[in-house]
PDB file of C-alpha atoms in Angstrom:
ATOM      1  CA  UNK N   1      99.285 140.013 143.307  1.00  0.00           C
ATOM      2  CA  UNK N   2      97.541 140.715 139.907  1.00  0.00           C
ATOM      3  CA  UNK N   3     100.880 140.623 138.034  1.00  0.00           C
ATOM      4  CA  UNK N   4     101.695 137.186 139.598  1.00  0.00           C
ATOM      5  CA  UNK N   5      98.283 135.782 138.765  1.00  0.00           C
ATOM      6  CA  UNK N   6      98.602 136.826 135.235  1.00  0.00           C
ATOM      7  CA  UNK N   7     102.045 135.438 135.038  1.00  0.00           C
ATOM      8  CA  UNK N   8     100.666 132.086 136.303  1.00  0.00           C
ATOM      9  CA  UNK N   9      97.824 132.138 133.652  1.00  0.00           C
ATOM     10  CA  UNK N  10     100.516 132.725 130.969  1.00  0.00           C
ATOM     11  CA  UNK N  11     102.621 130.003 132.248  1.00  0.00           C
ATOM     12  CA  UNK N  12      99.568 127.601 132.354  1.00  0.00           C
ATOM     13  CA  UNK N  13      98.876 128.641 128.642  1.00  0.00           C
ATOM     14  CA  UNK N  14     102.276 127.707 127.659  1.00  0.00           C
ATOM     15  CA  UNK N  15     102.024 124.382 129.625  1.00  0.00           C
ATOM     16  CA  UNK N  16      98.900 123.478 127.674  1.00  0.00           C
ATOM     17  CA  UNK N  17     100.778 124.069 124.303  1.00  0.00           C
ATOM     18  CA  UNK N  18      99.148 123.765 120.791  1.00  0.00           C
ATOM     19  CA  UNK N  19      96.310 121.263 120.533  1.00  0.00           C
ATOM     20  CA  UNK N  20      97.287 118.503 118.247  1.00  0.00           C
ATOM     21  CA  UNK N  21      93.999 116.297 118.766  1.00  0.00           C
ATOM     22  CA  UNK N  22      90.592 116.700 117.504  1.00  0.00           C
ATOM     23  CA  UNK N  23      88.056 118.877 119.464  1.00  0.00           C
ATOM     24  CA  UNK N  24      84.594 117.333 120.086  1.00  0.00           C
ATOM     25  CA  UNK N  25      83.033 118.432 116.916  1.00  0.00           C
ATOM     26  CA  UNK N  26      86.157 117.686 114.881  1.00  0.00           C
ATOM     27  CA  UNK N  27      86.158 114.091 116.444  1.00  0.00           C
ATOM     28  CA  UNK N  28      82.701 113.597 114.634  1.00  0.00           C
ATOM     29  CA  UNK N  29      84.493 114.539 111.380  1.00  0.00           C
ATOM     30  CA  UNK N  30      87.314 112.124 112.126  1.00  0.00           C
ATOM     31  CA  UNK N  31      85.008 109.145 113.013  1.00  0.00           C
ATOM     32  CA  UNK N  32      83.991 109.304 109.464  1.00  0.00           C
ATOM     33  CA  UNK N  33      87.381 109.501 108.163  1.00  0.00           C
ATOM     34  CA  UNK N  34      88.588 106.747 110.618  1.00  0.00           C
ATOM     35  CA  UNK N  35      85.635 104.411 109.419  1.00  0.00           C
ATOM     36  CA  UNK N  36      86.174 105.061 105.813  1.00  0.00           C
ATOM     37  CA  UNK N  37      88.044 102.582 103.899  1.00  0.00           C
ATOM     38  CA  UNK N  38      90.947 104.236 102.256  1.00  0.00           C
ATOM     39  CA  UNK N  39      90.633 108.015 101.440  1.00  0.00           C
ATOM     40  CA  UNK N  40      87.581 110.129 101.499  1.00  0.00           C
ATOM     41  CA  UNK N  41      86.234 113.447  99.777  1.00  0.00           C
ATOM     42  CA  UNK N  42      84.909 116.439 101.556  1.00  0.00           C
ATOM     43  CA  UNK N  43      81.461 115.734  99.880  1.00  0.00           C
ATOM     44  CA  UNK N  44      81.470 112.102 101.235  1.00  0.00           C
ATOM     45  CA  UNK N  45      82.313 113.493 104.616  1.00  0.00           C
ATOM     46  CA  UNK N  46      79.406 116.141 104.357  1.00  0.00           C
ATOM     47  CA  UNK N  47      76.967 113.446 103.209  1.00  0.00           C
ATOM     48  CA  UNK N  48      77.851 110.926 105.954  1.00  0.00           C
ATOM     49  CA  UNK N  49      77.413 113.656 108.629  1.00  0.00           C
ATOM     50  CA  UNK N  50      74.146 114.776 107.407  1.00  0.00           C
ATOM     51  CA  UNK N  51      71.721 114.326 110.129  1.00  0.00           C
ATOM     52  CA  UNK N  52      74.278 113.486 112.737  1.00  0.00           C
ATOM     53  CA  UNK N  53      75.816 116.925 112.894  1.00  0.00           C
ATOM     54  CA  UNK N  54      73.894 120.199 112.570  1.00  0.00           C
ATOM     55  CA  UNK N  55      76.418 122.153 110.674  1.00  0.00           C
ATOM     56  CA  UNK N  56      76.638 123.517 107.155  1.00  0.00           C
ATOM     57  CA  UNK N  57      78.734 122.074 104.437  1.00  0.00           C
ATOM     58  CA  UNK N  58      81.019 125.109 104.726  1.00  0.00           C
ATOM     59  CA  UNK N  59      81.265 124.579 108.488  1.00  0.00           C
ATOM     60  CA  UNK N  60      82.488 120.932 108.075  1.00  0.00           C
ATOM     61  CA  UNK N  61      84.991 122.082 105.362  1.00  0.00           C
ATOM     62  CA  UNK N  62      86.356 124.425 108.136  1.00  0.00           C
ATOM     63  CA  UNK N  63      86.621 121.477 110.371  1.00  0.00           C
ATOM     64  CA  UNK N  64      88.456 119.493 107.851  1.00  0.00           C
ATOM     65  CA  UNK N  65      90.943 122.431 107.490  1.00  0.00           C
ATOM     66  CA  UNK N  66      91.506 122.509 111.147  1.00  0.00           C
ATOM     67  CA  UNK N  67      92.274 118.787 111.025  1.00  0.00           C
ATOM     68  CA  UNK N  68      94.699 119.442 108.311  1.00  0.00           C
ATOM     69  CA  UNK N  69      96.376 122.277 110.259  1.00  0.00           C
ATOM     70  CA  UNK N  70      96.668 119.944 113.334  1.00  0.00           C
ATOM     71  CA  UNK N  71      98.441 117.163 111.220  1.00  0.00           C
ATOM     72  CA  UNK N  72      95.668 114.679 111.837  1.00  0.00           C
ATOM     73  CA  UNK N  73      94.816 114.196 108.158  1.00  0.00           C
ATOM     74  CA  UNK N  74      96.385 114.958 104.787  1.00  0.00           C
ATOM     75  CA  UNK N  75      95.084 114.930 101.377  1.00  0.00           C
ATOM     76  CA  UNK N  76      95.889 114.278  97.807  1.00  0.00           C
ATOM     77  CA  UNK N  77      94.522 116.021  94.849  1.00  0.00           C
ATOM     78  CA  UNK N  78      92.266 114.041  92.433  1.00  0.00           C
ATOM     79  CA  UNK N  79      94.242 113.214  89.244  1.00  0.00           C
ATOM     80  CA  UNK N  80      91.147 113.813  87.053  1.00  0.00           C
ATOM     81  CA  UNK N  81      89.519 116.855  88.900  1.00  0.00           C
ATOM     82  CA  UNK N  82      91.912 119.431  90.792  1.00  0.00           C
ATOM     83  CA  UNK N  83      89.020 120.547  92.609  1.00  0.00           C
ATOM     84  CA  UNK N  84      88.542 117.316  94.608  1.00  0.00           C
ATOM     85  CA  UNK N  85      90.586 116.455  97.488  1.00  0.00           C
ATOM     86  CA  UNK N  86      91.015 112.895  98.861  1.00  0.00           C
ATOM     87  CA  UNK N  87      91.553 113.040 102.758  1.00  0.00           C
ATOM     88  CA  UNK N  88      93.419 110.293 104.603  1.00  0.00           C
ATOM     89  CA  UNK N  89      94.281 109.563 108.154  1.00  0.00           C
ATOM     90  CA  UNK N  90      97.770 110.468 109.744  1.00  0.00           C
ATOM     91  CA  UNK N  91      96.988 109.852 113.376  1.00  0.00           C
ATOM     92  CA  UNK N  92      94.948 106.850 114.184  1.00  0.00           C
ATOM     93  CA  UNK N  93      92.174 107.050 116.819  1.00  0.00           C
ATOM     94  CA  UNK N  94      94.334 105.286 119.130  1.00  0.00           C
ATOM     95  CA  UNK N  95      97.031 107.844 118.820  1.00  0.00           C
ATOM     96  CA  UNK N  96      94.474 110.777 119.333  1.00  0.00           C
ATOM     97  CA  UNK N  97      92.997 109.162 122.323  1.00  0.00           C
ATOM     98  CA  UNK N  98      96.395 108.538 123.971  1.00  0.00           C
ATOM     99  CA  UNK N  99      97.353 112.103 123.398  1.00  0.00           C
ATOM    100  CA  UNK N 100      94.016 113.510 124.655  1.00  0.00           C
ATOM    101  CA  UNK N 101      94.450 111.405 127.756  1.00  0.00           C
ATOM    102  CA  UNK N 102      98.041 112.358 128.449  1.00  0.00           C
ATOM    103  CA  UNK N 103      97.117 116.133 127.951  1.00  0.00           C
ATOM    104  CA  UNK N 104      94.007 115.779 130.207  1.00  0.00           C
ATOM    105  CA  UNK N 105      95.986 114.120 133.046  1.00  0.00           C
ATOM    106  CA  UNK N 106      98.898 116.690 132.646  1.00  0.00           C
ATOM    107  CA  UNK N 107      96.551 119.830 132.566  1.00  0.00           C
ATOM    108  CA  UNK N 108      93.942 118.742 135.151  1.00  0.00           C
ATOM    109  CA  UNK N 109      95.698 116.450 137.262  1.00  0.00           C
ATOM    110  CA  UNK N 110      99.136 117.829 137.399  1.00  0.00           C
ATOM    111  CA  UNK N 111     100.554 114.677 135.517  1.00  0.00           C
ATOM    112  CA  UNK N 112      99.261 112.349 138.364  1.00  0.00           C
ATOM    113  CA  UNK N 113      97.583 109.504 136.660  1.00  0.00           C
ATOM    114  CA  UNK N 114      96.641 107.871 139.846  1.00  0.00           C
ATOM    115  CA  UNK N 115      94.741 110.997 141.047  1.00  0.00           C
ATOM    116  CA  UNK N 116      93.064 111.161 137.599  1.00  0.00           C
ATOM    117  CA  UNK N 117      91.891 107.554 137.729  1.00  0.00           C
ATOM    118  CA  UNK N 118      90.887 107.643 141.403  1.00  0.00           C
ATOM    119  CA  UNK N 119      88.702 110.772 140.453  1.00  0.00           C
ATOM    120  CA  UNK N 120      86.925 109.105 137.522  1.00  0.00           C
ATOM    121  CA  UNK N 121      86.248 105.979 139.715  1.00  0.00           C
ATOM    122  CA  UNK N 122      84.952 108.036 142.653  1.00  0.00           C
ATOM    123  CA  UNK N 123      82.606 109.934 140.403  1.00  0.00           C
ATOM    124  CA  UNK N 124      81.493 107.091 138.167  1.00  0.00           C
ATOM    125  CA  UNK N 125      79.188 105.030 140.446  1.00  0.00           C
ATOM    126  CA  UNK N 126      80.304 101.714 139.404  1.00  0.00           C
ATOM    127  CA  UNK N 127      78.426  98.576 139.932  1.00  0.00           C
ATOM    128  CA  UNK N 128      80.133  95.743 141.921  1.00  0.00           C
ATOM    129  CA  UNK N 129      80.575  93.991 138.752  1.00  0.00           C
ATOM    130  CA  UNK N 130      82.379  97.019 137.085  1.00  0.00           C
ATOM    131  CA  UNK N 131      84.576  97.202 140.013  1.00  0.00           C
ATOM    132  CA  UNK N 132      85.534  93.468 139.655  1.00  0.00           C
ATOM    133  CA  UNK N 133      86.160  94.146 135.962  1.00  0.00           C
ATOM    134  CA  UNK N 134      88.500  96.942 136.920  1.00  0.00           C
ATOM    135  CA  UNK N 135      90.373  94.769 139.354  1.00  0.00           C
ATOM    136  CA  UNK N 136      90.859  92.122 136.691  1.00  0.00           C
ATOM    137  CA  UNK N 137      92.044  94.728 134.422  1.00  0.00           C
ATOM    138  CA  UNK N 138      94.448  95.994 136.586  1.00  0.00           C
ATOM    139  CA  UNK N 139      95.743  92.462 137.570  1.00  0.00           C
ATOM    140  CA  UNK N 140      96.137  91.719 133.884  1.00  0.00           C
ATOM    141  CA  UNK N 141      98.129  94.817 133.396  1.00  0.00           C
ATOM    142  CA  UNK N 142     100.462  94.066 136.286  1.00  0.00           C
ATOM    143  CA  UNK N 143     101.025  90.587 134.957  1.00  0.00           C
ATOM    144  CA  UNK N 144     101.758  91.945 131.427  1.00  0.00           C
ATOM    145  CA  UNK N 145     104.081  94.615 132.943  1.00  0.00           C
ATOM    146  CA  UNK N 146     105.976  92.003 135.088  1.00  0.00           C
ATOM    147  CA  UNK N 147     106.202  89.638 132.045  1.00  0.00           C
ATOM    148  CA  UNK N 148     108.089  92.567 130.102  1.00  0.00           C
ATOM    149  CA  UNK N 149     110.769  92.848 132.957  1.00  0.00           C
ATOM    150  CA  UNK N 150     109.126  96.123 134.284  1.00  0.00           C
TER     151      UNK N 150
END
């Protein structure tokens, strides 16, 4: 039984695969990059996060390197000073959110989107007004879908 359990864990690990979206802390760094107009330097990121994130400049640089390794951002070396890197977005916030949502549904709800949505709604304590908003959103999505021949 123990070997079977270990095999199941190994299989689950394979199923989850390599993370390609920002972690919660990396997300704070990405918010700064996404909100910047054009590229941004590590010093600018660190300065912007001062007071919002209790982390050293070194830790923020580690987070930036993780984002680079995940392919979420890239950089160009400054033409005047090779010690300065200018970071820019490769994956939009929307792309990262979509990947996170897909991964979450796959890993925690067996790929069943209906079960995931039902679970969120059940645990959310929505007001009548919020339920109405959801109903309207679902109706709008159904209309858009039928308008596309789906």
